[in-house]
JSON list of C-alpha atoms in Angstrom, two decimals:
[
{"chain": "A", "resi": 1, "resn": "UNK", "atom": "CA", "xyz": [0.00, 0.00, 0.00]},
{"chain": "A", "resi": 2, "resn": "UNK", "atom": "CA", "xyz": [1.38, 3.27, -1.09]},
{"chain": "A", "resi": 3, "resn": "UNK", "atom": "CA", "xyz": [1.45, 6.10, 1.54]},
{"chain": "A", "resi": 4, "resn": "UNK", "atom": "CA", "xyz": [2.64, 8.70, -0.64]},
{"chain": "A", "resi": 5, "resn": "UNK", "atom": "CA", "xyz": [1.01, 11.52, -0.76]},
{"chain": "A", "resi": 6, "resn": "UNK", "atom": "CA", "xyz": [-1.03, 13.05, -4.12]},
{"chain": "A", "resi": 7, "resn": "UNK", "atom": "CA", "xyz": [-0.11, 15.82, -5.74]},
{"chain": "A", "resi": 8, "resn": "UNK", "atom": "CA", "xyz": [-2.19, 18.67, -6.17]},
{"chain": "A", "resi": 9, "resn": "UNK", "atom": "CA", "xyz": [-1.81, 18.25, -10.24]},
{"chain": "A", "resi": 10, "resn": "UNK", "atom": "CA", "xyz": [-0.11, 16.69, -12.83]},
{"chain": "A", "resi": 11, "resn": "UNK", "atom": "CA", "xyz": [1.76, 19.95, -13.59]},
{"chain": "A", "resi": 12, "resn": "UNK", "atom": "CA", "xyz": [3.22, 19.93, -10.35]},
{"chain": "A", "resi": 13, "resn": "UNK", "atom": "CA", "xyz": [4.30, 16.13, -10.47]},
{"chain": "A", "resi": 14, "resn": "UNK", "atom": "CA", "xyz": [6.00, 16.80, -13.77]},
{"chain": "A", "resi": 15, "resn": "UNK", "atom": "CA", "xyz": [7.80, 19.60, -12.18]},
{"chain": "A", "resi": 16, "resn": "UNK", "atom": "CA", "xyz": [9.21, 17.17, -9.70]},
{"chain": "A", "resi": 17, "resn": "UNK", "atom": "CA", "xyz": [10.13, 14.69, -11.47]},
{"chain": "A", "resi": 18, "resn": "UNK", "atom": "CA", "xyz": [12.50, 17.38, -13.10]},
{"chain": "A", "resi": 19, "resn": "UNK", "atom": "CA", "xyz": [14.36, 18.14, -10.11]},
{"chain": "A", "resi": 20, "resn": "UNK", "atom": "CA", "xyz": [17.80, 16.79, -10.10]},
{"chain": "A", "resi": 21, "resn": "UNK", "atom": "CA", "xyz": [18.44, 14.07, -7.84]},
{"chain": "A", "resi": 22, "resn": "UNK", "atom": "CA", "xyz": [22.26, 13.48, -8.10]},
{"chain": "A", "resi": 23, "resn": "UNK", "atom": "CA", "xyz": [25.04, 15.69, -9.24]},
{"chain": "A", "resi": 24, "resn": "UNK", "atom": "CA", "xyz": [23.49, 18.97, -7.68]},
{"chain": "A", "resi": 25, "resn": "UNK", "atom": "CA", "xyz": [25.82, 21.78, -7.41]},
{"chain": "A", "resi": 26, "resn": "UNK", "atom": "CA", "xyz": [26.46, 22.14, -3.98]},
{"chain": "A", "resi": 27, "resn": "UNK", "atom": "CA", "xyz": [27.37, 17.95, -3.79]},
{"chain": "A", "resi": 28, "resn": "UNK", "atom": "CA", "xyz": [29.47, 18.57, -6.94]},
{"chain": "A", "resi": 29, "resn": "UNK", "atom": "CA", "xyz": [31.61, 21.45, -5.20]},
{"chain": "A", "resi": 30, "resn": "UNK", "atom": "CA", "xyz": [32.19, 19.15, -1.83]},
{"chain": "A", "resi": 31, "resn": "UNK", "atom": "CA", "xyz": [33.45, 16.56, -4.48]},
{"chain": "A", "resi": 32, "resn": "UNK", "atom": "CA", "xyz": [35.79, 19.05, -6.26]},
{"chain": "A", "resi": 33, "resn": "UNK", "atom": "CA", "xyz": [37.09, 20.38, -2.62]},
{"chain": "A", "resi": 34, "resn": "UNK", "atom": "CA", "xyz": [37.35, 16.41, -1.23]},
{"chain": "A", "resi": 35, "resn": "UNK", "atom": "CA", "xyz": [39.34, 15.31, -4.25]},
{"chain": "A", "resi": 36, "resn": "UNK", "atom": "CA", "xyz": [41.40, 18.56, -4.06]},
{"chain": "A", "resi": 37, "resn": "UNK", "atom": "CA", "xyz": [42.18, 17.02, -0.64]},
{"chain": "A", "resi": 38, "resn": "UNK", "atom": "CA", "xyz": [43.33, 13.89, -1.81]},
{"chain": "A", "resi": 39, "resn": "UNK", "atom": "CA", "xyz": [40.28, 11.70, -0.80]},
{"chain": "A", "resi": 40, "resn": "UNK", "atom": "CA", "xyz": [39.08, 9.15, -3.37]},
{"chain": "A", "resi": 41, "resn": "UNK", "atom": "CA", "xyz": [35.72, 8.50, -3.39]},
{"chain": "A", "resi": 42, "resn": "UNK", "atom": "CA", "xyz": [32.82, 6.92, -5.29]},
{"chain": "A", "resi": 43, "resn": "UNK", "atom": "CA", "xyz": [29.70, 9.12, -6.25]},
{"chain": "A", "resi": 44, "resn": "UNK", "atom": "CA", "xyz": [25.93, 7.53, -5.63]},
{"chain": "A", "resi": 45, "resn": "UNK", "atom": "CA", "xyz": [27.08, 4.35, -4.67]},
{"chain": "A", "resi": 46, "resn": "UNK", "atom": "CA", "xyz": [24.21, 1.83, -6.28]},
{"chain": "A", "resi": 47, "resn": "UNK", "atom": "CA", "xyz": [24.91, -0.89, -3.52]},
{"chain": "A", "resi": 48, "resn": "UNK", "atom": "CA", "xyz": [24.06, 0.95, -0.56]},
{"chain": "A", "resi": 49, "resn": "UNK", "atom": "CA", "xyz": [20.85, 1.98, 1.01]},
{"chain": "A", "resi": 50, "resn": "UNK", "atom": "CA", "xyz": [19.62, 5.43, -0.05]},
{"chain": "A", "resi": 51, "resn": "UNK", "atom": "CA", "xyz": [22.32, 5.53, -2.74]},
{"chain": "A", "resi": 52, "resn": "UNK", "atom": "CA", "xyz": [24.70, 8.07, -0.73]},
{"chain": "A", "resi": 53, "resn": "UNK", "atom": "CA", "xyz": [26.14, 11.04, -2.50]},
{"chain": "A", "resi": 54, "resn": "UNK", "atom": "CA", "xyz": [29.66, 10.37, -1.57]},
{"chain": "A", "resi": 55, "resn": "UNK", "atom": "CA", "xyz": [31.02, 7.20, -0.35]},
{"chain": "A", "resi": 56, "resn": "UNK", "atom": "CA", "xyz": [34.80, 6.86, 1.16]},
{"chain": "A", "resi": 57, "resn": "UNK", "atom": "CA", "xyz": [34.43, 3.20, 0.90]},
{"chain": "A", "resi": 58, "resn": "UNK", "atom": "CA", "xyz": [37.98, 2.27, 2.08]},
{"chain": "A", "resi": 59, "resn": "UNK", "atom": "CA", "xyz": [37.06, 3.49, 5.54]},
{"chain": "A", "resi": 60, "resn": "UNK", "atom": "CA", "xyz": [32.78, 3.22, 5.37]},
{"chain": "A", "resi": 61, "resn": "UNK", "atom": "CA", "xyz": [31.98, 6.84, 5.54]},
{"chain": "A", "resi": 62, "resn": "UNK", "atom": "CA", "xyz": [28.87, 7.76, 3.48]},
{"chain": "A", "resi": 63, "resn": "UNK", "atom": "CA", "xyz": [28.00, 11.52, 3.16]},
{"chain": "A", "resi": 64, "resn": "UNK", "atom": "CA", "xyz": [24.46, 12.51, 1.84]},
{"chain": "A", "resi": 65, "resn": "UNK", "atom": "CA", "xyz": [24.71, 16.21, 0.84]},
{"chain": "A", "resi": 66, "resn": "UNK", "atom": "CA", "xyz": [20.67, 17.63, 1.93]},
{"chain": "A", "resi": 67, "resn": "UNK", "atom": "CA", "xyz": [19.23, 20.27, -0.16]},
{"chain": "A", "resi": 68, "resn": "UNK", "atom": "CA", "xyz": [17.62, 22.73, 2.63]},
{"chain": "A", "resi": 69, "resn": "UNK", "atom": "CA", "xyz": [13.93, 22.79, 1.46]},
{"chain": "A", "resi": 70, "resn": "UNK", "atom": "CA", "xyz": [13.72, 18.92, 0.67]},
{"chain": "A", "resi": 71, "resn": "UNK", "atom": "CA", "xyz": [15.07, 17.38, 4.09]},
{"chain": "A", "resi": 72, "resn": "UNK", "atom": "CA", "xyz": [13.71, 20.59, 6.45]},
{"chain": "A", "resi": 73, "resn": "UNK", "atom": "CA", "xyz": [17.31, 22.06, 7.10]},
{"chain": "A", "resi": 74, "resn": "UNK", "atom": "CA", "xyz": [16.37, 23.87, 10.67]},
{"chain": "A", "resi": 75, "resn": "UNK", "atom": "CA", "xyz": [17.58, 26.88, 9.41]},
{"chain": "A", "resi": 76, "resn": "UNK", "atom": "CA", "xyz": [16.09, 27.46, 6.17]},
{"chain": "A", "resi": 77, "resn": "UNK", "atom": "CA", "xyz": [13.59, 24.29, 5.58]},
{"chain": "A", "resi": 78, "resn": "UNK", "atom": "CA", "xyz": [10.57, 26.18, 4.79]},
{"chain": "A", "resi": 79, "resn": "UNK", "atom": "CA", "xyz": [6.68, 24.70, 3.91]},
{"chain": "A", "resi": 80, "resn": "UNK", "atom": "CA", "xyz": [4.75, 26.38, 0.67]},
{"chain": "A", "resi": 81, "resn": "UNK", "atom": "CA", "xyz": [1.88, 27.88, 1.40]},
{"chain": "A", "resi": 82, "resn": "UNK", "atom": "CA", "xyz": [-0.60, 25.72, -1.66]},
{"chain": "A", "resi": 83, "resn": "UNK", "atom": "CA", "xyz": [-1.54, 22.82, -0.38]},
{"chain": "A", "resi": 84, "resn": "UNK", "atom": "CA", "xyz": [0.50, 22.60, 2.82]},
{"chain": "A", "resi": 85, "resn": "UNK", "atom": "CA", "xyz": [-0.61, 19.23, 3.69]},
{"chain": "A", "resi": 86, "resn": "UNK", "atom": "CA", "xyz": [0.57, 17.73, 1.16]},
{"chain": "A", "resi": 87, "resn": "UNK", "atom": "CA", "xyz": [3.93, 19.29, 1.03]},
{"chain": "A", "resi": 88, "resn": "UNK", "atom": "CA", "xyz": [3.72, 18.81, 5.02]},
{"chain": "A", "resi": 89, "resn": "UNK", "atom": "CA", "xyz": [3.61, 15.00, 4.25]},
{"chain": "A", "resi": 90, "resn": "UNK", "atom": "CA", "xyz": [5.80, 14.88, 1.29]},
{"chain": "A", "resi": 91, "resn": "UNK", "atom": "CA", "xyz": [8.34, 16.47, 3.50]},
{"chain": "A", "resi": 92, "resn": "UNK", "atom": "CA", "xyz": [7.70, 14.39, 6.72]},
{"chain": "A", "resi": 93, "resn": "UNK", "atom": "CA", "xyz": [8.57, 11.25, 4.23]},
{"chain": "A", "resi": 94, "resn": "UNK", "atom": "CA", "xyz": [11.70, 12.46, 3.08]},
{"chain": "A", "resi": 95, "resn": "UNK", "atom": "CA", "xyz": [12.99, 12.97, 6.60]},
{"chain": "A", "resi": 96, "resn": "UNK", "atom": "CA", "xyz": [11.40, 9.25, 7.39]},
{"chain": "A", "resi": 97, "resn": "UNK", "atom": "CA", "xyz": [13.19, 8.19, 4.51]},
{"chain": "A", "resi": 98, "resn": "UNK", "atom": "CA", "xyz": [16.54, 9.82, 5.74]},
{"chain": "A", "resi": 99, "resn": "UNK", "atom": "CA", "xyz": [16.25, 8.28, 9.15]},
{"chain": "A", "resi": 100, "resn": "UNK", "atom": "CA", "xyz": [15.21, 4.89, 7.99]},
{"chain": "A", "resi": 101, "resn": "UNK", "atom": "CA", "xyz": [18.70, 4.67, 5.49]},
{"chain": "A", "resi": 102, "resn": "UNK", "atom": "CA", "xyz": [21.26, 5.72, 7.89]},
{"chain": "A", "resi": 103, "resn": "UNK", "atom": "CA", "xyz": [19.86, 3.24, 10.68]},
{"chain": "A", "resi": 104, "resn": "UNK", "atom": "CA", "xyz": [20.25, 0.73, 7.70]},
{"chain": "A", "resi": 105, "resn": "UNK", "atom": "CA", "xyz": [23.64, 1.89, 6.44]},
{"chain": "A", "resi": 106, "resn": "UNK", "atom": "CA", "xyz": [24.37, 2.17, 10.65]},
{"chain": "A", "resi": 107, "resn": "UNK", "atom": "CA", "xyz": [23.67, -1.65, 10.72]},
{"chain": "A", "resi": 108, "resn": "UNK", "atom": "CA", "xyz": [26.14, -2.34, 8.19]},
{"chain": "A", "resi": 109, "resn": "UNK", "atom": "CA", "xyz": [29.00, -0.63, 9.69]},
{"chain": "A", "resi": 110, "resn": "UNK", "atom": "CA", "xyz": [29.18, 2.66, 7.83]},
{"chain": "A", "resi": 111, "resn": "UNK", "atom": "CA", "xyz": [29.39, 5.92, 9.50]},
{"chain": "A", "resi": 112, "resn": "UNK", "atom": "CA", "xyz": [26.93, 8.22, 8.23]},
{"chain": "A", "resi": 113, "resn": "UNK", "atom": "CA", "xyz": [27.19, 11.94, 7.79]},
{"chain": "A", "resi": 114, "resn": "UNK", "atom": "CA", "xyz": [24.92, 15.02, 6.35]},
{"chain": "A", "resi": 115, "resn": "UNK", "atom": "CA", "xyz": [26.19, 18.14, 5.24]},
{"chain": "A", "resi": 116, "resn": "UNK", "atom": "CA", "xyz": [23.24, 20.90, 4.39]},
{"chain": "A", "resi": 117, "resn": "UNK", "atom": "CA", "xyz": [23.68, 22.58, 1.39]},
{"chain": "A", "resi": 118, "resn": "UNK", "atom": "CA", "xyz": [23.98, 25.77, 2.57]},
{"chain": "A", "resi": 119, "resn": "UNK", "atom": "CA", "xyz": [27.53, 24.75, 4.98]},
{"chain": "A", "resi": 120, "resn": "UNK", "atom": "CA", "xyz": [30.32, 26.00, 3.76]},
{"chain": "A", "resi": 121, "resn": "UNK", "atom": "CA", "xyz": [32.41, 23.70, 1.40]},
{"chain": "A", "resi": 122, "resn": "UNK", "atom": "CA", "xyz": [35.32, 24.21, 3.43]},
{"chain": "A", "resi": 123, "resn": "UNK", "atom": "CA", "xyz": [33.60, 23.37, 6.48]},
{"chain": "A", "resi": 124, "resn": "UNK", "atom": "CA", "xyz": [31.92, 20.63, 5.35]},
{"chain": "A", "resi": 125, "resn": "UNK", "atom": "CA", "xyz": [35.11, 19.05, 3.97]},
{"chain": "A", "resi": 126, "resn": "UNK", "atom": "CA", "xyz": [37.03, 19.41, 6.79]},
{"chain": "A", "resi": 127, "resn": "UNK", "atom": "CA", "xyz": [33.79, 17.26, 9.03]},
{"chain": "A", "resi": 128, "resn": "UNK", "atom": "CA", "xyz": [34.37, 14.63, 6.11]},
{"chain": "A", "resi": 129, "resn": "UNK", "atom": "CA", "xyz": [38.13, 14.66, 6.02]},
{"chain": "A", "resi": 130, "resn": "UNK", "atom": "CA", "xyz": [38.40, 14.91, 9.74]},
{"chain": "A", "resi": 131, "resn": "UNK", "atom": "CA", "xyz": [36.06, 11.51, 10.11]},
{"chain": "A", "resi": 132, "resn": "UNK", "atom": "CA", "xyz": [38.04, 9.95, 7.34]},
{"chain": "A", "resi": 133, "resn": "UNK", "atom": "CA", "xyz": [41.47, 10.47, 8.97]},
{"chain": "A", "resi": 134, "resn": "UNK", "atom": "CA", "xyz": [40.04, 9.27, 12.21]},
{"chain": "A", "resi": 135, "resn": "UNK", "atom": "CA", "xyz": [38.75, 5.94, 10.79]},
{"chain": "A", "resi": 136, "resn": "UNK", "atom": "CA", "xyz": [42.27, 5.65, 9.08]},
{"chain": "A", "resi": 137, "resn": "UNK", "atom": "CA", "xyz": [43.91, 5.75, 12.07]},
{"chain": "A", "resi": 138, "resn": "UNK", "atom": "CA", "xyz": [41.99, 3.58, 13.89]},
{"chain": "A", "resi": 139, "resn": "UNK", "atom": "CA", "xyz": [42.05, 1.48, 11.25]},
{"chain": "A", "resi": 140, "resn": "UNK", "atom": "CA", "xyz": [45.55, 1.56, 11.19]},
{"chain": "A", "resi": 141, "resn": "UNK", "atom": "CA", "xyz": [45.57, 0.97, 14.76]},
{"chain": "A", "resi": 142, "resn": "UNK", "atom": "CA", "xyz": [43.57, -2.22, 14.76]},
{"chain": "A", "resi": 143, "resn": "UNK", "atom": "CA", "xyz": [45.58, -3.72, 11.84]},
{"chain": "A", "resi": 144, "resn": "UNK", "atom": "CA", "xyz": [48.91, -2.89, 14.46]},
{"chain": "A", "resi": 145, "resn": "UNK", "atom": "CA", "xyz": [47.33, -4.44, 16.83]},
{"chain": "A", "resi": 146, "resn": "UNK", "atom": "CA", "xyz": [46.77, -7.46, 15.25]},
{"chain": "A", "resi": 147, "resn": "UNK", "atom": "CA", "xyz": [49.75, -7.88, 13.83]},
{"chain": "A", "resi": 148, "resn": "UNK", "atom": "CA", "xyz": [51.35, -7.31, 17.59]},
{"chain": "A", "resi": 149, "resn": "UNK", "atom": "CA", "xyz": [49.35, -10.02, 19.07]},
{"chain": "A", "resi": 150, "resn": "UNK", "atom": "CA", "xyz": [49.51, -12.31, 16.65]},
{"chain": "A", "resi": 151, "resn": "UNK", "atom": "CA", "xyz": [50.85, -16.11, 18.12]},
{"chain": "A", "resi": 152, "resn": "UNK", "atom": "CA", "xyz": [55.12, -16.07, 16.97]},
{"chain": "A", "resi": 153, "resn": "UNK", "atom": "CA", "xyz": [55.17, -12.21, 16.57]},
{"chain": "A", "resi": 154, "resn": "UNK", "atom": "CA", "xyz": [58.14, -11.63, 19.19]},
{"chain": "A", "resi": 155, "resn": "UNK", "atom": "CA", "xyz": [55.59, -10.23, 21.51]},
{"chain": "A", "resi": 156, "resn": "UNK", "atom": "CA", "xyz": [54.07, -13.13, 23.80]}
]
């Protein structure tokens, strides 16, 4: 059974459909500062739940890059005045929807993050690089660790 809600007329569903869903200009400027960086990542990764904007799959970070109006940024999410209760309820999904894939991405080990799209590139890189140089470290860590404890490793 479908839950969505109806839109108020075909006009307005075509105009939807329109809207970009990948590639939008504030996820493509993140990208351009992260690879500037020296982070390699993969873009709308088709294996993972809610298809994440930008994946650092070496150390499971997935980054979903929220448009302000779409996922009800705090700041700036604002509700149209025509037919509020159906925007109301469009809205409310998309934030379900949000909440639902990082508990499943959560489940599978990866660390999830949102930047809105009105943070600053800068800052929002540095909150991805930052989390991506502390899960290589620990990473790193672990695998030391390991190796350290391993049975014959001069260490027992």
């Amino acid at each position: 059974m479908d839950h969505s809600p109806t839109p108020l007329d075909a006009a307005t569903s075509a105009r939807l459909r329109r809207q970009p869903r990948s590639s939008t200009k504030p996820e493509v400027v993140l990208r351009r500062e992260l690879h500037r960086r020296g982070l390699r990542f993969r873009v709308n990764h088709p294996g993972l739940p809610g298809r994440p904007d930008i994946v650092l799959t070496r150390v499971k970070v997935a980054v979903f890059v929220d448009g302000c109006f779409w996922h009800r940024c705090p700041e700036h999410g604002t509700l149209p005045r025509n037919n509020r209760d159906w925007w109301r309820a469009k809205l409310d999904r998309n934030v379900d929807r949000d909440r639902a894939k990082d508990a499943a991405l959560g489940e599978l080990g990866w660390h999830v993050m949102h930047v809105w799209e009105h943070e600053p590139t800068e800052r929002a890189a540095d909150r991805v690089e930052t989390e991506w140089r502390r899960r290589v470290m620990s990473r790193s860590a672990d695998n030391h660790q390991d190796r350290t404890a391993r049975p014959g490793s001069g260490t027992g």
